[in-house]
mmCIF file with all atom_site columns, C-alpha atoms in Angstrom:
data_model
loop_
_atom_site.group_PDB
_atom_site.id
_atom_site.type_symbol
_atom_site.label_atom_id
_atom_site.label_alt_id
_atom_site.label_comp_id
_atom_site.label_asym_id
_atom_site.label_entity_id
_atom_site.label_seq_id
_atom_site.pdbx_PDB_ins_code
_atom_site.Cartn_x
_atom_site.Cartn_y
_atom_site.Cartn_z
_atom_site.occupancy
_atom_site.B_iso_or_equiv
_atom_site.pdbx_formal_charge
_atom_site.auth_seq_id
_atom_site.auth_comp_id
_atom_site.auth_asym_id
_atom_site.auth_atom_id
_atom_site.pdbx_PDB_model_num
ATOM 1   C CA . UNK A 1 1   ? 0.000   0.000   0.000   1.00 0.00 ? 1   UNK A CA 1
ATOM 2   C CA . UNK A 1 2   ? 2.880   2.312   -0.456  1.00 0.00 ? 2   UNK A CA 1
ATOM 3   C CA . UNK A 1 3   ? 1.367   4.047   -3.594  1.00 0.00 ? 3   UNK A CA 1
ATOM 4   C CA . UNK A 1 4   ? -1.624  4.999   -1.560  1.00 0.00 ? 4   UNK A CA 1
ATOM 5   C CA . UNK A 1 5   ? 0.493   6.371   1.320   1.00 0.00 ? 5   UNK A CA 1
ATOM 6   C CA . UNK A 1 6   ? 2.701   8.467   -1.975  1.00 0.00 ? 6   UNK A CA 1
ATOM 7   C CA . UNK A 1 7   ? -1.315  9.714   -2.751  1.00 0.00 ? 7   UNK A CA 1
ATOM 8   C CA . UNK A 1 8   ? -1.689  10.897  0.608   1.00 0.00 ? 8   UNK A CA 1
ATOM 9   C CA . UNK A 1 9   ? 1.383   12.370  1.013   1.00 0.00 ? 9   UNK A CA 1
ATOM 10  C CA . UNK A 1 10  ? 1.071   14.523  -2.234  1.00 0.00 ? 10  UNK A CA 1
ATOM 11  C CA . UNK A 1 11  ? -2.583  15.214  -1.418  1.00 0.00 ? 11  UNK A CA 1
ATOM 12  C CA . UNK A 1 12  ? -1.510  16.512  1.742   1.00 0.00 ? 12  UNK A CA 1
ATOM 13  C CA . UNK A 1 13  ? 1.500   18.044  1.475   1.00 0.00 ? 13  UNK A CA 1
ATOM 14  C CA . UNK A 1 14  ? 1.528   19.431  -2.453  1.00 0.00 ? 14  UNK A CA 1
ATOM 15  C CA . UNK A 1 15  ? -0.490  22.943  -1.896  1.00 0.00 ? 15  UNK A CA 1
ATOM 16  C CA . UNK A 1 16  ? -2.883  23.459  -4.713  1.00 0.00 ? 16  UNK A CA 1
ATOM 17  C CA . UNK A 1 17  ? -0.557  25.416  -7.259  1.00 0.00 ? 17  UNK A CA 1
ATOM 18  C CA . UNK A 1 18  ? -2.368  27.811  -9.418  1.00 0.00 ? 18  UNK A CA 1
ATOM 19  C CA . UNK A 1 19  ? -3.351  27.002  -12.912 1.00 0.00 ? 19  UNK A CA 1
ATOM 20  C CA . UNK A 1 20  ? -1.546  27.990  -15.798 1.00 0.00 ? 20  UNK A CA 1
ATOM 21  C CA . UNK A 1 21  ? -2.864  31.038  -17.574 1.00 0.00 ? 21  UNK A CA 1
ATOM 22  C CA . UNK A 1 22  ? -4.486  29.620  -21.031 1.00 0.00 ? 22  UNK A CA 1
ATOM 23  C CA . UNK A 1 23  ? -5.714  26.372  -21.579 1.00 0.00 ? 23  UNK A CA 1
ATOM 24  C CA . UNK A 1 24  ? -4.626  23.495  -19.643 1.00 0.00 ? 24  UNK A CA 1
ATOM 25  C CA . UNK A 1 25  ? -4.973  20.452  -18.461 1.00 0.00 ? 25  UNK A CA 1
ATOM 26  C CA . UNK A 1 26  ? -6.868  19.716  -14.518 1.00 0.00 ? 26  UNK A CA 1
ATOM 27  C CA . UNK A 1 27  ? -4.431  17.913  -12.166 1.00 0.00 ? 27  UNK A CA 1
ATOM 28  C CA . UNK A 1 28  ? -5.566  14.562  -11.894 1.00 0.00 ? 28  UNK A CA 1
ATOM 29  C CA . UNK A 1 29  ? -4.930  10.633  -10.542 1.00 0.00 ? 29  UNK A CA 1
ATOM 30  C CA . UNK A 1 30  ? -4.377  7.995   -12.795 1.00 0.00 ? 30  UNK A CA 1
ATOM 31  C CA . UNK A 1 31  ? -4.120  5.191   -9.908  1.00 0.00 ? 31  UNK A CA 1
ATOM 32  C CA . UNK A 1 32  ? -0.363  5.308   -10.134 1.00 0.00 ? 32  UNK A CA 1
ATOM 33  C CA . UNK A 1 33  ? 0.946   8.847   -9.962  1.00 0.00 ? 33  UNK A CA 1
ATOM 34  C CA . UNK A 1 34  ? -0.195  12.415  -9.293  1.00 0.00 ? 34  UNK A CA 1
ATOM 35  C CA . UNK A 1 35  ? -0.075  14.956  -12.408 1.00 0.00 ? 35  UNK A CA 1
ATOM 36  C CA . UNK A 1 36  ? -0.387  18.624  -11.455 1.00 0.00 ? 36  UNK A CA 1
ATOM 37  C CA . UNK A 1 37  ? -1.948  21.394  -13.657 1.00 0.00 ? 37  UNK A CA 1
ATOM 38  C CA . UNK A 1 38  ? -0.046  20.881  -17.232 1.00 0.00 ? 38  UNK A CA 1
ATOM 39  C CA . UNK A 1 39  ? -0.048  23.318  -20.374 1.00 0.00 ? 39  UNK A CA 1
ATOM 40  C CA . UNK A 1 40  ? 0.018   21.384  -23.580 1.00 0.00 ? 40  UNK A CA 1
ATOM 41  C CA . UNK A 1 41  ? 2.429   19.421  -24.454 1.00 0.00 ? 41  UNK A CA 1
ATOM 42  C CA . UNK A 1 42  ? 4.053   16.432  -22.911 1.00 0.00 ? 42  UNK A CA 1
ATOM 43  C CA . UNK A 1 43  ? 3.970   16.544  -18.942 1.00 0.00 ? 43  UNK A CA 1
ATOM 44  C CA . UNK A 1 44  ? 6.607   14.154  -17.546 1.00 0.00 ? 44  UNK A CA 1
ATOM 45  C CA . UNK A 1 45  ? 7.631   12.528  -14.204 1.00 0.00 ? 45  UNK A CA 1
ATOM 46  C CA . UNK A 1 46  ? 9.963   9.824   -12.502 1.00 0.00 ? 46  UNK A CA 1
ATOM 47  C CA . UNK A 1 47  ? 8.444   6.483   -12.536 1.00 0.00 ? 47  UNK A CA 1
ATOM 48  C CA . UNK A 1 48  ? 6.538   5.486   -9.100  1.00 0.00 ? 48  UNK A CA 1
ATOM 49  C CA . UNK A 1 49  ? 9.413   3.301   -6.726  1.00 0.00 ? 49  UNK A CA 1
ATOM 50  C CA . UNK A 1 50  ? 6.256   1.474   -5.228  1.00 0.00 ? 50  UNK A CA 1
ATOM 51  C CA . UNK A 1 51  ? 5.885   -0.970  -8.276  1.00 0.00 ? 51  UNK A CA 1
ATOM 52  C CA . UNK A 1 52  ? 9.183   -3.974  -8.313  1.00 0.00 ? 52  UNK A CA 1
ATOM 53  C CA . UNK A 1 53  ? 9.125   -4.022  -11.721 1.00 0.00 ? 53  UNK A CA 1
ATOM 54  C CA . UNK A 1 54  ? 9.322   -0.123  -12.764 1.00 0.00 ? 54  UNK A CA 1
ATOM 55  C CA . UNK A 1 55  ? 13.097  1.792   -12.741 1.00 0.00 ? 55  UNK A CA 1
ATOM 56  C CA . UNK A 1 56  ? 12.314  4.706   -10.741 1.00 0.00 ? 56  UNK A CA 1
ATOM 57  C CA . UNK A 1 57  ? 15.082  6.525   -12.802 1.00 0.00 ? 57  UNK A CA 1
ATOM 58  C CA . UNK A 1 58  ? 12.833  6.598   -16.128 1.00 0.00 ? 58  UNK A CA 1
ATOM 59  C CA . UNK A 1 59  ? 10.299  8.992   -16.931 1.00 0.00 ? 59  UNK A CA 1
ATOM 60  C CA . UNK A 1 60  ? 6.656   8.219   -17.285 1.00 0.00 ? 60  UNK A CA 1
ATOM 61  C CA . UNK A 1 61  ? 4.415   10.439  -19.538 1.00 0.00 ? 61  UNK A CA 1
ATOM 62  C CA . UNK A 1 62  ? 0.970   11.813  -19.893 1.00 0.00 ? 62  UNK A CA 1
ATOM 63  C CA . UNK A 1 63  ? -0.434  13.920  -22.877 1.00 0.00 ? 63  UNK A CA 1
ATOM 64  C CA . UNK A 1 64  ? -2.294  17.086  -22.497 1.00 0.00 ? 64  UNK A CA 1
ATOM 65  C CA . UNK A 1 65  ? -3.988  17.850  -25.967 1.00 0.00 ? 65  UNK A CA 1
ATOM 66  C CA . UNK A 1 66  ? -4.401  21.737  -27.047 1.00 0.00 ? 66  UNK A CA 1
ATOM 67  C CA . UNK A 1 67  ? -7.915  21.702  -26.016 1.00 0.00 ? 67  UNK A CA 1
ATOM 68  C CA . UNK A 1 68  ? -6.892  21.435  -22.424 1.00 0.00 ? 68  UNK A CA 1
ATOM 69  C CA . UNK A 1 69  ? -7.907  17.532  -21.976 1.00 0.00 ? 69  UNK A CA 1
ATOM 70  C CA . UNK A 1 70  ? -5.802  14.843  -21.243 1.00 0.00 ? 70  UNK A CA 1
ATOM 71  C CA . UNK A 1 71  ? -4.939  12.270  -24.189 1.00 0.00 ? 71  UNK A CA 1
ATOM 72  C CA . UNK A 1 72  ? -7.850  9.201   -24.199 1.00 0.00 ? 72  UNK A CA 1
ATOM 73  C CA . UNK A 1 73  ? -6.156  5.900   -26.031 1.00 0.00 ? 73  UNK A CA 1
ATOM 74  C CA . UNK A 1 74  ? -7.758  5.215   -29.419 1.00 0.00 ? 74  UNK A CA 1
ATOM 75  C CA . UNK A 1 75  ? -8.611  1.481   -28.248 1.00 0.00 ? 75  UNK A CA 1
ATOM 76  C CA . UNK A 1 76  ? -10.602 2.164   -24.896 1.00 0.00 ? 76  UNK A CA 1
ATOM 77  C CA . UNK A 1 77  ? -11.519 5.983   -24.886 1.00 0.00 ? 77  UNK A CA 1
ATOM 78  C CA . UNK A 1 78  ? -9.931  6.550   -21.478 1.00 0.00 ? 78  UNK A CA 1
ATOM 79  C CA . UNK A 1 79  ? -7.676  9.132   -20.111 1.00 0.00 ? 79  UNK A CA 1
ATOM 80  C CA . UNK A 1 80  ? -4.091  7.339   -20.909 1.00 0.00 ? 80  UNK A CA 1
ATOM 81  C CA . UNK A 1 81  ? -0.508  7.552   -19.073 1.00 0.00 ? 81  UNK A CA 1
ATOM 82  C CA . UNK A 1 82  ? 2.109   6.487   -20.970 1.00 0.00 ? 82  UNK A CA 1
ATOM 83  C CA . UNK A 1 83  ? 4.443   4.284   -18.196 1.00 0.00 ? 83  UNK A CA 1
ATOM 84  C CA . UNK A 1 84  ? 5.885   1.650   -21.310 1.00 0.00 ? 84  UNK A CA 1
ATOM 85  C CA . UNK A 1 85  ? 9.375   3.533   -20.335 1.00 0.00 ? 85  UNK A CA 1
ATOM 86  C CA . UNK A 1 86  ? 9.086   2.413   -17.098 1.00 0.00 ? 86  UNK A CA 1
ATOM 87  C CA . UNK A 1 87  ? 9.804   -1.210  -17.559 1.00 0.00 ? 87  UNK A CA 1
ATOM 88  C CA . UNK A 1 88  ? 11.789  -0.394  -20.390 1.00 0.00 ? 88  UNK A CA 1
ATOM 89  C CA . UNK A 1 89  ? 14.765  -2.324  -18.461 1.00 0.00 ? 89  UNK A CA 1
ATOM 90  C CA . UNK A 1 90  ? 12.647  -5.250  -17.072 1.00 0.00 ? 90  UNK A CA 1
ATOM 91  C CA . UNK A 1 91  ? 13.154  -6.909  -20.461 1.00 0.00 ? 91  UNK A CA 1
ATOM 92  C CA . UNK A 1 92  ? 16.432  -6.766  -20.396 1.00 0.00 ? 92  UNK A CA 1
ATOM 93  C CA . UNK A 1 93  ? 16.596  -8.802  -16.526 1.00 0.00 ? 93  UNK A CA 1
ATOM 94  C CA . UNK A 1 94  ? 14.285  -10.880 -17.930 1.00 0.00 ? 94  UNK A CA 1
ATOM 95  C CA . UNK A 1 95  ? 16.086  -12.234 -20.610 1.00 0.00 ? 95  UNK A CA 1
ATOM 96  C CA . UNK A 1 96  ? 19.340  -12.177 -18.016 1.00 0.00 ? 96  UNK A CA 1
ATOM 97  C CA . UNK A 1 97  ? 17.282  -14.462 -16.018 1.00 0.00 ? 97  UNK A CA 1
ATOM 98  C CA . UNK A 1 98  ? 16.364  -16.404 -18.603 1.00 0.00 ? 98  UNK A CA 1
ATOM 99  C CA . UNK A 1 99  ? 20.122  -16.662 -19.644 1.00 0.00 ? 99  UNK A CA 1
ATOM 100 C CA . UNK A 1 100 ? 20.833  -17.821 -15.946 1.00 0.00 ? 100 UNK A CA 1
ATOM 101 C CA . UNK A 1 101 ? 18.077  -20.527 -16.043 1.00 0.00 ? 101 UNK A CA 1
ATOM 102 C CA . UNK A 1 102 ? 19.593  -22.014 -19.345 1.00 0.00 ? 102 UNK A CA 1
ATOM 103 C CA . UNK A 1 103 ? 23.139  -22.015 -18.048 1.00 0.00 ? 103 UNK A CA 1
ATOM 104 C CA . UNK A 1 104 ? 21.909  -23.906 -14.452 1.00 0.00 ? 104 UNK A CA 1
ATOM 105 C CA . UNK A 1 105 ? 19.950  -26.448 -16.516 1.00 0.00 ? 105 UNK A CA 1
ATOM 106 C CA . UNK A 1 106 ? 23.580  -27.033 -18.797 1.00 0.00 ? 106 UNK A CA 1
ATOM 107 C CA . UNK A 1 107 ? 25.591  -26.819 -15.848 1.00 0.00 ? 107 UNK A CA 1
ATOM 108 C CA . UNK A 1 108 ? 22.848  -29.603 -14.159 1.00 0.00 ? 108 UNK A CA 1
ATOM 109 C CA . UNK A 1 109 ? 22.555  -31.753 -17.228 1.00 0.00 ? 109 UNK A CA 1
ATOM 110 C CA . UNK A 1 110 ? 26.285  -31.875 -17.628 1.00 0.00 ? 110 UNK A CA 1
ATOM 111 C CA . UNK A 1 111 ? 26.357  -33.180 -13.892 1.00 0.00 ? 111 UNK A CA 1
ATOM 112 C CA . UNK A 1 112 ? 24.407  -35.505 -14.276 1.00 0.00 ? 112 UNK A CA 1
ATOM 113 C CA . UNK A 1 113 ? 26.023  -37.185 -17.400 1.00 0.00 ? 113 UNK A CA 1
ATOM 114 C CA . UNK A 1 114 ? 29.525  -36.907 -15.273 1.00 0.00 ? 114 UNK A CA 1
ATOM 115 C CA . UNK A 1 115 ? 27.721  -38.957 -13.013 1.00 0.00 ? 115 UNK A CA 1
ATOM 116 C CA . UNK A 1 116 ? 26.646  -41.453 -15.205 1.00 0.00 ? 116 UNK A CA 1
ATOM 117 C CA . UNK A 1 117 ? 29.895  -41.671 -16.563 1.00 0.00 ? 117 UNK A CA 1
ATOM 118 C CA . UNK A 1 118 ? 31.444  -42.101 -13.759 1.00 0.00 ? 118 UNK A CA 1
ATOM 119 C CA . UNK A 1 119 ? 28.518  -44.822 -12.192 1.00 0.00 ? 119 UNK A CA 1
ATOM 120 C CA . UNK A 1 120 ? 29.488  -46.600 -15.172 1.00 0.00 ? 120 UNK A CA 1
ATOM 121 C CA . UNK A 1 121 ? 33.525  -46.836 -14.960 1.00 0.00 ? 121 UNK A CA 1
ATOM 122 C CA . UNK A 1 122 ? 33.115  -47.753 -11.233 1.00 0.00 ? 122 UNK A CA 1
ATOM 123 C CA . UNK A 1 123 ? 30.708  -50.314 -12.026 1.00 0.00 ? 123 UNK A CA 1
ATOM 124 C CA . UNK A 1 124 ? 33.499  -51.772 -14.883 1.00 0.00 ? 124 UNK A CA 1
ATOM 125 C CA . UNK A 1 125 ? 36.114  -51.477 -11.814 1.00 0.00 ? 125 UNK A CA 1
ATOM 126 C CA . UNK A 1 126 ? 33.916  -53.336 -9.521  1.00 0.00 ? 126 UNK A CA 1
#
């Protein structure tokens, strides 16, 4: 529950800044971060530390359009963050992973035939 303690926090201790002059975008919750007031453009912020598999270095994005509203996906008409950069690295430990599983089930199957090997010149011996 650390994300909602980060929402209370920032509730609590962010004062309401006051909105840009123009059009802009309404600060608002997307369930994982906290965007303030935004002109258009491309409003950016470090990726939440509350999820294992997000670097908290990279930046997540959300879109404010010129009309003042946030960006809605094509595909499900909602108000959309973009957080793809966040994980950006996870593939990369993934596939390290992976690379460690392979080499413990060589290093395992090679043990084993060793073994066999060796069951079988002891066994000649005996």
């Amino acid at each position: 529950m650390k994300w909602l303690h980060y929402y209370n926090t920032l509730q609590t201790a962010a004062p309401p800044s006051l909105p840009p002059a123009g059009t802009f975008c309404n600060r608002t919750w997307d369930g994982w971060l906290c965007w303030s007031d935004s002109a258009p453009g491309t409003a950016m912020q470090l990726c939440p530390d509350y999820f294992q598999d997000f670097d908290p270095s990279e930046k997540a994005t959300k879109v404010c359009n010129l009309d003042g509203q946030w960006f809605r996906h094509p595909e499900s008409n909602r108000i959309w963050s973009n957080y793809t950069q966040c994980q950006m690295y996870t593939k990369d430990k993934l596939m390290f992973a992976f690379s460690l599983y392979y080499l413990a089930i060589v290093g395992h199957g090679l043990s084993v035939v060793s073994l066999i090997i060796s069951l079988c010149i002891f066994s000649y011996f005996k």
